[in-house]
Amino acid sequence: MKQIKVLGSGCTKCQKTAELIERIASEQGVEVHVSKETDAQTFLQYGVMSTPAVVIDEQLKHSGSIPHTDQVKEWLTA
């Protein structure tokens, strides 16, 4: 199971990012655990300067915008 963290303030873009990842994972039959992190200290641990950001299995994959569907699909199958 992939551990996915969506880093952000809880804004609309952050919520949409988490929903997008959950929806695509469900469509592809990939088990994921998506958590939302809103603590600024956590952002700094990953070097995130703009949100939303996506961390998969402790590796920063994306930051600064809602990821594209194709990106999420690639992350989930890697």
XYZ file of N, CA and C in Angstrom:
234
model
N 0.842 -1.176 0.000
C 0.000 0.000 0.000
C 0.889 1.243 0.000
N 0.578 2.171 -0.894
C 1.346 3.407 -0.979
C 0.848 4.388 0.076
N 1.801 5.009 0.772
C 1.495 6.049 1.752
C 1.647 7.398 1.057
N 0.553 8.137 0.959
C 0.562 9.400 0.238
C 0.166 10.524 1.177
N 0.965 11.588 1.160
C 0.665 12.769 1.954
C 0.415 13.928 1.004
N -0.684 14.636 1.247
C -0.950 15.862 0.518
C -0.641 16.991 1.499
N 0.366 17.787 1.165
C 0.781 18.876 2.032
C 0.119 20.162 1.577
N -0.502 20.853 2.516
C -1.142 22.119 2.182
C -1.931 22.662 3.345
N -2.469 23.841 3.147
C -3.172 24.544 4.211
C -4.597 24.034 4.420
N -5.055 23.179 3.528
C -6.442 22.727 3.586
C -7.313 23.483 2.591
N -6.666 24.204 1.708
C -7.378 24.991 0.697
C -8.086 24.082 -0.317
N -8.850 24.687 -1.185
C -9.598 23.950 -2.195
C -8.670 23.123 -3.088
N -7.539 23.697 -3.501
C -6.603 22.966 -4.370
C -6.050 21.739 -3.659
N -5.785 21.879 -2.366
C -5.259 20.751 -1.588
C -6.307 19.637 -1.488
N -7.537 20.030 -1.232
C -8.619 19.047 -1.142
C -8.834 18.354 -2.478
N -8.812 19.119 -3.563
C -8.997 18.531 -4.896
C -7.858 17.572 -5.244
N -6.642 17.903 -4.815
C -5.494 17.031 -5.059
C -5.705 15.688 -4.361
N -6.101 15.713 -3.095
C -6.341 14.474 -2.347
C -7.469 13.670 -2.984
N -8.545 14.333 -3.374
C -9.675 13.648 -4.010
C -9.264 13.021 -5.339
N -8.456 13.740 -6.121
C -7.987 13.233 -7.418
C -7.171 11.954 -7.228
N -6.253 11.970 -6.277
C -5.413 10.801 -6.024
C -6.262 9.615 -5.573
N -7.202 9.852 -4.660
C -8.070 8.773 -4.178
C -8.929 8.193 -5.298
N -9.451 9.075 -6.159
C -10.314 8.617 -7.257
C -9.522 7.769 -8.256
N -8.359 8.233 -8.650
C -7.554 7.505 -9.632
C -7.076 6.176 -9.041
N -6.675 6.184 -7.782
C -6.244 4.942 -7.131
C -7.385 3.933 -7.120
N -8.584 4.389 -6.825
C -9.750 3.505 -6.809
C -10.025 2.944 -8.204
N -9.963 3.798 -9.219
C -10.189 3.369 -10.607
C -9.158 2.329 -11.041
N -7.918 2.468 -10.578
C -6.847 1.564 -10.990
C -6.707 0.359 -10.056
N -7.475 0.346 -8.980
C -7.396 -0.767 -8.045
C -6.114 -0.785 -7.235
N -5.547 0.399 -6.994
C -4.310 0.517 -6.227
C -4.670 0.927 -4.793
N -4.130 0.189 -3.820
C -4.393 0.524 -2.429
C -3.496 1.675 -2.005
N -4.135 2.723 -1.480
C -3.389 3.877 -0.992
C -3.951 4.326 0.347
N -3.121 4.978 1.109
C -3.564 5.664 2.318
C -3.188 7.119 2.123
N -4.207 7.978 1.972
C -3.966 9.397 1.724
C -4.203 10.167 3.018
N -3.194 10.917 3.423
C -3.353 11.776 4.596
C -3.075 13.210 4.185
N -3.681 14.135 4.910
C -3.494 15.557 4.627
C -2.680 16.164 5.756
N -1.600 16.815 5.393
C -0.698 17.435 6.368
C -0.802 18.950 6.229
N -1.092 19.631 7.333
C -1.246 21.082 7.285
C -0.189 21.822 8.116
N 0.734 21.088 8.710
C 1.747 21.676 9.572
C 2.919 22.225 8.748
N 3.223 23.500 8.942
C 4.302 24.146 8.187
C 5.646 23.460 8.420
N 5.882 22.920 9.602
C 7.132 22.211 9.882
C 7.287 20.998 8.959
N 6.180 20.330 8.698
C 6.197 19.176 7.798
C 6.588 19.621 6.391
N 6.055 20.766 5.953
C 6.395 21.287 4.619
C 7.904 21.482 4.518
N 8.483 22.074 5.562
C 9.918 22.355 5.558
C 10.758 21.084 5.519
N 10.274 20.024 6.165
C 11.004 18.748 6.150
C 11.210 18.244 4.727
N 10.226 18.491 3.879
C 10.297 18.021 2.495
C 10.802 19.101 1.532
N 11.103 20.286 2.034
C 11.590 21.368 1.191
C 10.511 21.998 0.334
N 9.274 21.913 0.776
C 8.141 22.429 0.005
C 7.987 23.929 0.252
N 7.963 24.684 -0.830
C 7.786 26.126 -0.720
C 6.406 26.571 -1.208
N 5.745 25.747 -2.004
C 4.399 26.083 -2.468
C 3.541 24.822 -2.466
N 2.277 25.022 -2.142
C 1.345 23.902 -2.018
C 0.247 24.028 -3.061
N -0.477 22.964 -3.327
C -0.373 21.650 -2.708
C 0.874 20.892 -3.172
N 1.321 20.016 -2.294
C 2.461 19.167 -2.607
C 2.071 17.717 -2.343
N 2.688 16.799 -3.071
C 2.387 15.374 -2.938
C 3.663 14.628 -2.577
N 3.582 13.863 -1.486
C 4.699 13.025 -1.042
C 4.211 11.580 -1.086
N 4.918 10.730 -1.814
C 4.553 9.314 -1.909
C 5.696 8.488 -1.348
N 5.364 7.679 -0.357
C 6.360 6.833 0.309
C 7.604 7.645 0.674
N 7.358 8.802 1.274
C 8.393 9.708 1.801
C 9.244 10.392 0.732
N 8.797 10.391 -0.520
C 9.512 11.104 -1.583
C 8.608 12.182 -2.162
N 9.117 13.413 -2.203
C 8.367 14.516 -2.782
C 8.228 14.281 -4.285
N 6.991 14.254 -4.763
C 6.741 14.015 -6.187
C 6.303 15.270 -6.933
N 5.653 16.204 -6.212
C 5.043 17.337 -6.910
C 4.770 18.453 -5.901
N 4.861 19.701 -6.360
C 4.434 20.809 -5.510
C 4.041 22.006 -6.354
N 3.165 22.819 -5.786
C 2.803 24.093 -6.406
C 1.515 24.140 -7.195
N 0.902 22.988 -7.465
C -0.337 22.978 -8.239
C -1.024 21.622 -8.093
N -2.241 21.563 -8.604
C -2.940 20.277 -8.648
C -2.253 19.451 -9.735
N -1.812 18.239 -9.417
C -1.116 17.438 -10.441
C -2.067 17.002 -11.559
N -1.490 16.750 -12.723
C -2.278 16.255 -13.855
C -2.632 14.786 -13.630
N -3.743 14.373 -14.160
C -4.213 12.999 -14.029
C -3.150 12.003 -14.473
N -2.478 12.285 -15.596
C -1.455 11.376 -16.109
C -0.294 11.216 -15.130
N 0.069 12.313 -14.451
C 1.137 12.233 -13.459
C 0.742 11.286 -12.333
N -0.474 11.452 -11.836
C -0.944 10.625 -10.723
C -0.977 9.159 -11.130
N -1.440 8.865 -12.331
C -1.477 7.496 -12.813
C -0.072 6.895 -12.850
N 0.890 7.693 -13.302
C 2.276 7.238 -13.382
C 2.822 6.939 -11.968
N 2.543 7.813 -11.015
C 3.018 7.619 -9.646
C 2.445 6.329 -9.046
N 1.194 6.070 -9.325
C 0.518 4.929 -8.718
C 0.962 3.595 -9.318
N 1.458 3.628 -10.549
C 1.884 2.375 -11.180
C 3.381 2.143 -11.037
N 4.115 3.146 -10.566
C 5.574 3.021 -10.425
C 5.936 2.143 -9.240
